[in-house]
Amino acid sequence: MSSALKIWHPFTNGALDPSPVLVRRAEGVYLHTADGRKIVDAISSWWVNLHGHANPRIAAAIAEQGKKLEHVIMAGFSHEAAEELAERLRRWVPRDLSYMFFSDDGSTAVEVALKVAVQYFQNLDRAEKTEIVALAHGYHGDTAGAMSVSDESPFTQPFESMRYAVHRVNSAYCYRCPVGLKRESCHIECVQQLERLLEERSEHIAAVIVEPLLQGAGGMIVHPVEFLQKVRSLCTEHDVLLIADEVLTGFGRTGKMFACDLANVSPDLMCVSKGITGGFMTMGVTLCTDRVESAFRSENRLHTFYHGHSYTGNALACAAANANLQIFEDEPVFDRIAAIARIHGERLAVLRTMHRVGEVRQVGTMGALELVTEDAGYLSALRPKLYGFFLDHGVLLRPLGNVVYVLPPYVIEPDELHRVYDVIDEAIETLL
Ligand SMILES: Cc1ncc(COP(=O)(O)O)c(C=O)c1O
């Protein structure tokens, strides 16, 4: 008898990191481990879970769908669960978006958006518009194109040769303002770099990609809404497509269904994934305007978007997404979100006064604190110590270097969220 294969885990160094924890089952915000522990999933399992683990409504919808149709090729075919999802999403997404293109996850949703943006201008006989602009501290996924638009980091370092060139411009990282100003008195001068770039080169630029209002993996950086609004108006002025990567921010994370709603901005392309299925199934969707799609509807076959993944539009994932959106319609999801936001606000206000806390940041259900340390950044030595401390105290939190953030499923109860913050307080007192 041969022994089993060993699982190579993501973002995990087999020599340095602790062995993975075996989870036997999960319910609500809790992971139940094989060794009898009960761990609060305070990061929604990489930001995907919305209504709790093993949510019975989503689980039932997947089971029902599986008895009818598990999957069908989406080229030349469609199915009822996908059509239903198209109708349901229409009710929630920014007004100008009228087409949706399926893919598999956040990274592929981003790849689709970038490729659509470039081919859009080709199809319009403006083949010189190929360049992409992306933000400092941005993160858009781990595939080669998504890595190219992501900012340099330990994640991208070995792959410089595989990343295509993009224009990198300032983000609105107010704590470390790129133009040396203070938010209280600034006029979003950080956006002027993008403004100058578009003035000089817009005839070569196809798209600007942003994580709207909240840059996640780059350090949970919260932008003023005015930044996104200015980026939108600059893109419109210079005939450049705006891609909003809502892979993290979508489905209520920022307090509204989409971060773009908070800024009252409608992008030309929008990427969603993570929360779309409530955390049950993998799915990516890239939405676009009628104007964008119409450039691909043509007598010329070469204007076709020749892109598609085998599991595109998977019926089980569509059923999960439909059940997820039904929960938004039937249950007080936005009250739960508001309750989380209130507790974040209360607890972060106290944390802000601790001298090792440089800044606290919050938008909707995301609460973060940036700790003061000499080795700030993803590889900060603090990170593994904090991670281990949290886990030892029954809480799953994965600090981004010296940035600790809490991004729980929406069903977390107030006392459970307070407990997460109590453990953070204790960690700061013990480890810093
Ligand atoms: C903003 C953003 N875009 C894209 C991605 C990539 O998504 P996935 O990991 O599903 O490929 C992520 C993942 O964290 C993300 O936060």
Short mmCIF file of C-alpha atoms and ligand atoms in Angstrom, two decimals:
data_model
loop_
_atom_site.label_atom_id
_atom_site.label_comp_id
_atom_site.label_asym_id
_atom_site.label_seq_id
_atom_site.Cartn_x
_atom_site.Cartn_y
_atom_site.Cartn_z
CA MET A 1 0.00 0.00 0.00
CA SER A 2 1.43 3.37 -0.98
CA SER A 3 1.23 6.31 1.41
CA ALA A 4 -0.96 9.30 0.50
CA LEU A 5 0.36 12.27 -1.41
CA LYS A 6 1.37 15.20 0.76
CA ILE A 7 -0.67 18.35 0.29
CA TRP A 8 1.38 21.41 -0.62
CA HIS A 9 -0.51 24.26 1.05
CA PRO A 10 -0.79 27.80 -0.36
CA PHE A 11 1.20 30.66 1.17
CA THR A 12 2.83 28.10 3.44
CA ASN A 13 6.51 27.33 3.93
CA GLY A 14 6.93 23.69 4.89
CA ALA A 15 10.12 24.47 6.81
CA LEU A 16 8.93 27.50 8.76
CA ASP A 17 5.19 27.36 9.21
CA PRO A 18 3.23 25.19 11.62
CA SER A 19 1.49 22.09 10.26
CA PRO A 20 -1.97 22.79 8.87
CA VAL A 21 -4.86 22.38 11.29
CA LEU A 22 -7.25 19.61 10.32
CA VAL A 23 -10.83 20.90 10.28
CA ARG A 24 -13.50 18.27 10.66
CA ARG A 25 -16.57 20.47 10.28
CA ALA A 26 -17.60 24.09 10.51
CA GLU A 27 -20.73 25.91 11.51
CA GLY A 28 -21.51 29.62 11.68
CA VAL A 29 -18.26 31.38 12.57
CA TYR A 30 -16.64 28.30 14.09
CA LEU A 31 -14.17 25.81 12.68
CA HIS A 32 -14.24 22.53 14.63
CA THR A 33 -10.88 20.83 14.47
CA ALA A 34 -10.03 17.15 14.56
CA ASP A 35 -8.19 17.66 17.86
CA GLY A 36 -11.34 19.05 19.50
CA ARG A 37 -10.74 22.81 19.26
CA LYS A 38 -13.30 25.41 18.26
CA ILE A 39 -11.73 28.29 16.34
CA VAL A 40 -13.46 31.57 15.39
CA ASP A 41 -12.94 32.19 11.69
CA ALA A 42 -12.41 35.95 12.00
CA ILE A 43 -11.23 36.33 8.38
CA SER A 44 -14.09 34.48 6.70
CA SER A 45 -11.66 31.88 5.31
CA TRP A 46 -9.79 34.27 3.01
CA TRP A 47 -12.69 36.68 2.82
CA VAL A 48 -15.17 34.37 1.12
CA ASN A 49 -17.70 33.39 3.78
CA LEU A 50 -20.66 35.70 4.34
CA HIS A 51 -23.52 33.95 6.10
CA GLY A 52 -21.62 31.41 8.15
CA HIS A 53 -20.01 28.06 7.44
CA ALA A 54 -22.28 25.22 6.34
CA ASN A 55 -25.14 27.67 5.88
CA PRO A 56 -28.09 25.30 5.48
CA ARG A 57 -29.86 27.34 2.79
CA ILE A 58 -26.84 27.45 0.51
CA ALA A 59 -25.97 23.81 1.22
CA ALA A 60 -29.52 22.75 0.30
CA ALA A 61 -29.50 24.80 -2.92
CA ILE A 62 -26.29 23.11 -4.07
CA ALA A 63 -27.66 19.65 -3.22
CA GLU A 64 -30.89 20.33 -5.15
CA GLN A 65 -29.01 21.67 -8.17
CA GLY A 66 -26.75 18.63 -8.16
CA LYS A 67 -29.72 16.37 -8.71
CA LYS A 68 -30.80 18.37 -11.78
CA LEU A 69 -27.72 19.64 -13.58
CA GLU A 70 -24.21 19.81 -12.22
CA HIS A 71 -22.53 21.46 -15.16
CA VAL A 72 -22.83 22.13 -18.85
CA ILE A 73 -20.49 23.72 -21.36
CA MET A 74 -21.27 27.45 -21.54
CA ALA A 75 -20.16 27.95 -25.15
CA GLY A 76 -23.34 27.53 -27.13
CA PHE A 77 -25.37 26.52 -24.03
CA SER A 78 -26.83 28.09 -20.92
CA HIS A 79 -28.85 26.87 -17.95
CA GLU A 80 -31.54 28.09 -15.60
CA ALA A 81 -29.31 28.67 -12.58
CA ALA A 82 -27.02 30.93 -14.64
CA GLU A 83 -29.97 32.82 -16.15
CA GLU A 84 -31.43 33.28 -12.67
CA LEU A 85 -28.12 34.59 -11.39
CA ALA A 86 -27.93 37.08 -14.27
CA GLU A 87 -31.34 38.40 -13.29
CA ARG A 88 -30.56 38.52 -9.57
CA LEU A 89 -27.21 40.27 -10.00
CA ARG A 90 -28.82 42.89 -12.25
CA ARG A 91 -30.75 44.11 -9.18
CA TRP A 92 -27.58 44.81 -7.22
CA VAL A 93 -24.71 45.82 -9.51
CA PRO A 94 -23.91 49.42 -10.53
CA ARG A 95 -26.40 50.75 -13.04
CA ASP A 96 -24.27 50.84 -16.18
CA LEU A 97 -23.21 47.19 -16.03
CA SER A 98 -25.34 45.02 -18.26
CA TYR A 99 -23.21 42.00 -19.23
CA MET A 100 -21.61 39.31 -17.09
CA PHE A 101 -18.84 36.92 -18.13
CA PHE A 102 -18.17 33.87 -15.96
CA SER A 103 -14.77 32.60 -14.89
CA ASP A 104 -13.43 30.60 -11.95
CA ASP A 105 -12.12 32.83 -9.17
CA GLY A 106 -10.88 36.33 -8.42
CA SER A 107 -7.69 36.07 -10.43
CA THR A 108 -9.43 34.84 -13.57
CA ALA A 109 -12.13 37.51 -13.20
CA VAL A 110 -9.27 40.04 -13.25
CA GLU A 111 -7.57 38.37 -16.24
CA VAL A 112 -10.86 38.56 -18.14
CA ALA A 113 -11.29 42.26 -17.35
CA LEU A 114 -7.76 43.10 -18.50
CA LYS A 115 -8.08 41.08 -21.71
CA VAL A 116 -11.50 42.52 -22.50
CA ALA A 117 -10.15 46.04 -21.99
CA VAL A 118 -7.25 45.48 -24.38
CA GLN A 119 -9.29 43.68 -27.04
CA TYR A 120 -12.05 46.28 -26.77
CA PHE A 121 -9.76 48.93 -28.22
CA GLN A 122 -8.35 46.51 -30.80
CA ASN A 123 -11.84 45.76 -32.01
CA LEU A 124 -12.46 49.49 -32.33
CA ASP A 125 -9.33 49.82 -34.52
CA ARG A 126 -7.45 51.60 -31.76
CA ALA A 127 -4.79 48.93 -31.35
CA GLU A 128 -2.34 51.42 -29.84
CA LYS A 129 -4.39 51.53 -26.62
CA THR A 130 -2.89 48.52 -24.84
CA GLU A 131 -1.34 49.80 -21.64
CA ILE A 132 -2.69 49.26 -18.15
CA VAL A 133 -2.44 51.52 -15.11
CA ALA A 134 -2.54 50.03 -11.62
CA LEU A 135 -2.14 51.35 -8.09
CA ALA A 136 0.73 51.13 -5.64
CA HIS A 137 -0.07 48.55 -2.92
CA GLY A 138 -2.58 46.86 -5.23
CA TYR A 139 -3.25 43.14 -5.18
CA HIS A 140 -5.33 41.43 -7.85
CA GLY A 141 -4.42 37.74 -7.66
CA ASP A 142 -1.69 35.22 -8.34
CA THR A 143 -1.98 34.34 -12.04
CA ALA A 144 0.54 36.03 -14.33
CA GLY A 145 -1.65 38.90 -15.56
CA ALA A 146 -3.19 39.53 -12.15
CA MET A 147 0.32 39.46 -10.67
CA SER A 148 1.46 42.02 -13.24
CA VAL A 149 -1.14 44.54 -12.18
CA SER A 150 -0.49 43.77 -8.50
CA ASP A 151 2.23 45.84 -6.89
CA GLU A 152 5.63 44.33 -6.22
CA SER A 153 5.68 42.23 -3.07
CA PRO A 154 7.24 39.05 -1.73
CA PHE A 155 4.46 37.29 -3.68
CA THR A 156 5.69 38.61 -7.03
CA GLN A 157 9.44 38.83 -6.41
CA PRO A 158 10.52 35.54 -8.07
CA PHE A 159 8.34 36.26 -11.08
CA GLU A 160 9.61 39.59 -12.36
CA SER A 161 10.38 37.96 -15.72
CA MET A 162 6.76 36.86 -16.06
CA ARG A 163 5.12 40.17 -15.18
CA TYR A 164 4.27 42.52 -18.03
CA ALA A 165 4.95 46.21 -17.60
CA VAL A 166 2.19 48.42 -16.24
CA HIS A 167 2.09 52.05 -15.14
CA ARG A 168 2.09 52.21 -11.35
CA VAL A 169 0.54 55.27 -9.73
CA ASN A 170 -0.12 56.47 -6.18
CA SER A 171 -2.88 55.02 -4.13
CA ALA A 172 -4.57 57.01 -1.37
CA TYR A 173 -2.64 55.46 1.51
CA CYS A 174 -3.29 58.30 3.92
CA TYR A 175 -1.24 56.91 6.84
CA ARG A 176 1.84 56.92 4.62
CA CYS A 177 0.69 59.65 2.24
CA PRO A 178 2.65 59.34 -1.03
CA VAL A 179 2.69 63.14 -1.46
CA GLY A 180 3.37 64.00 2.19
CA LEU A 181 0.01 65.58 3.05
CA LYS A 182 -2.55 65.14 5.81
CA ARG A 183 -6.02 63.84 5.03
CA GLU A 184 -7.69 66.55 7.15
CA SER A 185 -6.38 69.28 4.87
CA CYS A 186 -5.60 67.56 1.55
CA HIS A 187 -7.55 67.69 -1.69
CA ILE A 188 -6.63 64.17 -2.86
CA GLU A 189 -3.46 65.45 -4.49
CA CYS A 190 -2.24 61.84 -4.69
CA VAL A 191 -4.46 61.39 -7.77
CA GLN A 192 -2.54 64.05 -9.70
CA GLN A 193 0.06 61.49 -10.75
CA LEU A 194 -2.65 59.53 -12.56
CA GLU A 195 -4.00 62.77 -13.99
CA ARG A 196 -0.62 63.68 -15.48
CA LEU A 197 -0.10 60.18 -16.85
CA LEU A 198 -3.48 60.19 -18.58
CA GLU A 199 -2.86 63.67 -19.97
CA GLU A 200 0.43 62.49 -21.47
CA ARG A 201 -0.35 58.94 -22.59
CA SER A 202 -4.06 58.22 -22.66
CA GLU A 203 -3.94 57.41 -26.38
CA HIS A 204 -1.82 54.36 -25.40
CA ILE A 205 -3.75 53.42 -22.27
CA ALA A 206 -6.61 50.92 -22.28
CA ALA A 207 -7.58 50.74 -18.62
CA VAL A 208 -7.00 51.72 -15.03
CA ILE A 209 -7.56 48.93 -12.52
CA VAL A 210 -8.32 49.65 -8.87
CA GLU A 211 -9.49 47.89 -5.75
CA PRO A 212 -12.25 50.38 -4.97
CA LEU A 213 -12.00 52.01 -1.52
CA LEU A 214 -10.21 49.10 0.13
CA GLN A 215 -6.87 47.65 -0.91
CA GLY A 216 -6.91 44.27 0.80
CA ALA A 217 -3.76 42.17 0.64
CA GLY A 218 -1.62 45.31 0.25
CA GLY A 219 -2.38 46.10 3.91
CA MET A 220 -6.13 46.81 4.31
CA ILE A 221 -5.69 50.37 3.10
CA VAL A 222 -8.90 52.39 3.10
CA HIS A 223 -9.22 55.20 0.55
CA PRO A 224 -11.36 58.32 0.79
CA VAL A 225 -14.35 57.98 -1.56
CA GLU A 226 -13.17 61.12 -3.36
CA PHE A 227 -10.14 59.21 -4.64
CA LEU A 228 -12.30 56.68 -6.47
CA GLN A 229 -14.58 59.43 -7.74
CA LYS A 230 -11.63 61.33 -9.17
CA VAL A 231 -10.21 58.19 -10.80
CA ARG A 232 -13.64 57.61 -12.38
CA SER A 233 -13.89 61.10 -13.80
CA LEU A 234 -10.31 61.05 -15.11
CA CYS A 235 -10.97 57.75 -16.91
CA THR A 236 -14.11 59.17 -18.48
CA GLU A 237 -12.34 62.35 -19.52
CA HIS A 238 -9.49 60.44 -21.20
CA ASP A 239 -11.50 57.58 -22.72
CA VAL A 240 -9.81 54.95 -20.60
CA LEU A 241 -11.78 52.04 -19.13
CA LEU A 242 -12.11 51.83 -15.35
CA ILE A 243 -11.86 48.29 -13.95
CA ALA A 244 -13.15 47.97 -10.38
CA ASP A 245 -11.78 44.82 -8.77
CA GLU A 246 -14.52 44.12 -6.20
CA VAL A 247 -13.30 40.58 -5.54
CA LEU A 248 -12.81 41.43 -1.86
CA THR A 249 -15.13 44.40 -1.47
CA GLY A 250 -18.21 42.94 -3.17
CA PHE A 251 -21.31 41.58 -1.45
CA GLY A 252 -21.53 43.88 1.52
CA ARG A 253 -17.99 43.95 2.86
CA THR A 254 -17.74 47.73 2.82
CA GLY A 255 -21.24 48.32 4.17
CA LYS A 256 -22.97 48.63 0.77
CA MET A 257 -23.41 45.80 -1.68
CA PHE A 258 -20.40 47.06 -3.65
CA ALA A 259 -17.69 49.55 -2.74
CA CYS A 260 -18.51 51.46 -5.94
CA ASP A 261 -21.97 52.14 -4.45
CA LEU A 262 -20.39 53.92 -1.49
CA ALA A 263 -18.72 56.34 -3.89
CA ASN A 264 -21.67 56.39 -6.27
CA VAL A 265 -19.37 55.31 -9.08
CA SER A 266 -20.17 53.02 -11.98
CA PRO A 267 -17.10 51.34 -13.51
CA ASP A 268 -16.78 50.09 -17.10
CA LEU A 269 -15.73 46.65 -15.92
CA MET A 270 -16.14 45.07 -12.51
CA CYS A 271 -14.65 41.84 -11.16
CA VAL A 272 -16.41 39.85 -8.45
CA SER A 273 -15.74 36.50 -6.83
CA LYS A 274 -15.15 35.42 -3.18
CA GLY A 275 -18.49 36.28 -1.52
CA ILE A 276 -20.56 35.70 -4.64
CA THR A 277 -21.38 32.11 -3.61
CA GLY A 278 -21.47 32.93 0.11
CA GLY A 279 -18.13 31.15 0.43
CA PHE A 280 -19.29 27.75 -0.84
CA MET A 281 -18.09 27.37 -4.40
CA THR A 282 -15.47 28.92 -6.59
CA MET A 283 -16.74 31.40 -9.15
CA GLY A 284 -15.54 34.57 -10.85
CA VAL A 285 -17.63 37.06 -12.78
CA THR A 286 -16.51 40.04 -14.84
CA LEU A 287 -19.26 42.53 -15.56
CA CYS A 288 -19.16 45.20 -18.22
CA THR A 289 -21.21 47.88 -19.88
CA ASP A 290 -23.19 47.46 -23.05
CA ARG A 291 -20.71 49.78 -24.74
CA VAL A 292 -17.81 47.45 -23.94
CA GLU A 293 -19.59 44.25 -24.98
CA SER A 294 -20.90 45.77 -28.20
CA ALA A 295 -17.34 46.04 -29.55
CA PHE A 296 -17.22 42.22 -29.51
CA ARG A 297 -20.55 41.79 -31.34
CA SER A 298 -19.36 42.02 -34.88
CA GLU A 299 -19.41 40.53 -38.36
CA ASN A 300 -15.69 39.95 -37.92
CA ARG A 301 -15.03 36.59 -36.18
CA LEU A 302 -11.70 37.90 -34.94
CA HIS A 303 -13.62 40.32 -32.75
CA THR A 304 -14.85 37.37 -30.66
CA PHE A 305 -13.58 37.14 -27.08
CA TYR A 306 -11.80 33.80 -27.31
CA HIS A 307 -11.57 33.11 -23.61
CA GLY A 308 -13.33 30.53 -21.43
CA HIS A 309 -12.55 28.11 -18.63
CA SER A 310 -13.87 24.55 -18.51
CA TYR A 311 -15.96 25.13 -15.38
CA THR A 312 -17.21 28.54 -16.47
CA GLY A 313 -20.76 29.19 -15.25
CA ASN A 314 -20.79 26.00 -13.19
CA ALA A 315 -24.39 25.22 -12.23
CA LEU A 316 -23.61 24.22 -8.63
CA ALA A 317 -21.76 27.50 -8.12
CA CYS A 318 -24.65 29.42 -9.72
CA ALA A 319 -27.10 27.70 -7.37
CA ALA A 320 -24.94 28.70 -4.40
CA ALA A 321 -24.78 32.29 -5.68
CA ASN A 322 -28.55 32.42 -6.13
CA ALA A 323 -29.10 31.15 -2.58
CA ASN A 324 -26.57 33.69 -1.33
CA LEU A 325 -28.46 36.55 -3.01
CA GLN A 326 -31.78 35.21 -1.74
CA ILE A 327 -30.37 35.47 1.80
CA PHE A 328 -29.58 39.12 1.11
CA GLU A 329 -33.23 39.57 0.15
CA ASP A 330 -34.81 37.62 3.03
CA GLU A 331 -32.59 38.19 6.03
CA PRO A 332 -31.42 41.37 7.80
CA VAL A 333 -27.93 41.04 6.32
CA PHE A 334 -27.25 44.77 6.22
CA ASP A 335 -28.30 45.09 9.89
CA ARG A 336 -25.73 42.42 10.74
CA ILE A 337 -23.14 44.31 8.69
CA ALA A 338 -23.99 47.55 10.51
CA ALA A 339 -23.66 45.81 13.89
CA ILE A 340 -20.18 44.55 12.96
CA ALA A 341 -19.19 48.02 11.76
CA ARG A 342 -20.33 49.52 15.08
CA ILE A 343 -18.23 47.14 17.15
CA HIS A 344 -15.21 47.66 14.87
CA GLY A 345 -15.65 51.40 15.44
CA GLU A 346 -15.86 51.08 19.23
CA ARG A 347 -12.94 48.70 19.64
CA LEU A 348 -10.67 50.40 17.12
CA ALA A 349 -11.24 53.77 18.81
CA VAL A 350 -9.71 52.28 21.98
CA LEU A 351 -6.92 50.46 20.14
CA ARG A 352 -5.94 53.69 18.40
CA THR A 353 -4.81 55.09 21.75
CA MET A 354 -2.28 52.27 22.34
CA HIS A 355 1.19 53.52 21.61
CA ARG A 356 2.18 50.50 19.46
CA VAL A 357 -0.79 51.09 17.19
CA GLY A 358 0.16 53.45 14.36
CA GLU A 359 -3.20 53.71 12.68
CA VAL A 360 -6.61 52.04 12.75
CA ARG A 361 -8.68 51.70 9.58
CA GLN A 362 -12.21 50.65 8.97
CA VAL A 363 -14.75 50.36 6.24
CA GLY A 364 -17.93 48.36 6.77
CA THR A 365 -17.11 44.89 8.10
CA MET A 366 -13.34 45.34 7.76
CA GLY A 367 -11.49 46.62 10.81
CA ALA A 368 -7.68 46.88 10.81
CA LEU A 369 -4.81 48.19 12.87
CA GLU A 370 -1.31 48.90 11.66
CA LEU A 371 1.22 48.10 14.37
CA VAL A 372 4.36 50.14 14.77
CA THR A 373 7.43 48.02 14.15
CA GLU A 374 10.84 48.52 12.61
CA ASP A 375 10.30 45.80 10.03
CA ALA A 376 6.90 46.94 8.72
CA GLY A 377 5.70 44.90 5.73
CA TYR A 378 4.39 41.45 4.89
CA LEU A 379 7.53 39.68 6.11
CA SER A 380 7.54 41.43 9.49
CA ALA A 381 8.81 39.09 12.23
CA LEU A 382 5.70 40.03 14.21
CA ARG A 383 3.43 38.19 11.81
CA PRO A 384 4.14 34.55 12.72
CA LYS A 385 4.14 35.41 16.43
CA LEU A 386 0.77 37.12 16.18
CA TYR A 387 -0.69 34.33 14.03
CA GLY A 388 0.38 31.67 16.54
CA PHE A 389 -0.86 33.70 19.51
CA PHE A 390 -4.28 34.21 17.94
CA LEU A 391 -4.62 30.54 17.04
CA ASP A 392 -3.56 29.46 20.52
CA HIS A 393 -6.40 31.64 21.81
CA GLY A 394 -8.97 30.11 19.49
CA VAL A 395 -9.08 32.82 16.83
CA LEU A 396 -8.11 32.59 13.16
CA LEU A 397 -6.56 35.89 12.12
CA ARG A 398 -3.87 36.12 9.42
CA PRO A 399 -2.09 39.45 9.84
CA LEU A 400 -0.70 41.01 6.69
CA GLY A 401 2.75 41.54 8.21
CA ASN A 402 2.29 44.23 10.85
CA VAL A 403 -1.33 44.89 9.86
CA VAL A 404 -3.90 42.95 11.88
CA TYR A 405 -7.38 42.93 10.41
CA VAL A 406 -10.73 41.43 11.32
CA LEU A 407 -13.11 40.54 8.50
CA PRO A 408 -15.67 38.12 9.93
CA PRO A 409 -18.66 36.34 8.42
CA TYR A 410 -21.73 38.56 8.80
CA VAL A 411 -23.36 36.15 11.27
CA ILE A 412 -20.78 36.74 13.98
CA GLU A 413 -22.49 37.65 17.26
CA PRO A 414 -21.43 40.81 19.15
CA ASP A 415 -19.91 38.82 22.05
CA GLU A 416 -17.92 36.69 19.58
CA LEU A 417 -16.54 39.76 17.82
CA HIS A 418 -15.68 41.36 21.18
CA ARG A 419 -13.80 38.18 22.06
CA VAL A 420 -11.74 38.50 18.88
CA TYR A 421 -10.82 42.05 19.88
CA ASP A 422 -10.04 40.95 23.46
CA VAL A 423 -7.52 38.48 22.03
CA ILE A 424 -6.01 41.22 19.85
CA ASP A 425 -5.65 43.48 22.93
CA GLU A 426 -3.97 40.65 24.79
CA ALA A 427 -1.63 39.91 21.88
CA ILE A 428 -0.49 43.54 21.74
CA GLU A 429 0.12 43.59 25.48
CA THR A 430 1.97 40.27 25.44
CA LEU A 431 4.00 40.45 22.23
CA LEU A 432 4.81 44.13 21.69
C1 LIG B 1 -8.94 42.41 -4.73
C2 LIG B 1 -8.61 41.01 -5.12
N1 LIG B 1 -8.59 40.67 -6.42
C3 LIG B 1 -8.32 39.41 -6.81
C4 LIG B 1 -8.04 38.43 -5.90
C5 LIG B 1 -7.72 37.03 -6.36
O1 LIG B 1 -8.76 36.18 -6.06
P1 LIG B 1 -8.52 34.59 -6.04
O2 LIG B 1 -7.66 34.31 -4.86
O3 LIG B 1 -9.89 34.04 -5.90
O4 LIG B 1 -7.89 34.21 -7.33
C6 LIG B 1 -8.05 38.73 -4.54
C7 LIG B 1 -7.75 37.70 -3.54
O5 LIG B 1 -7.53 37.93 -2.40
C8 LIG B 1 -8.35 40.06 -4.14
O6 LIG B 1 -8.35 40.41 -2.85
#
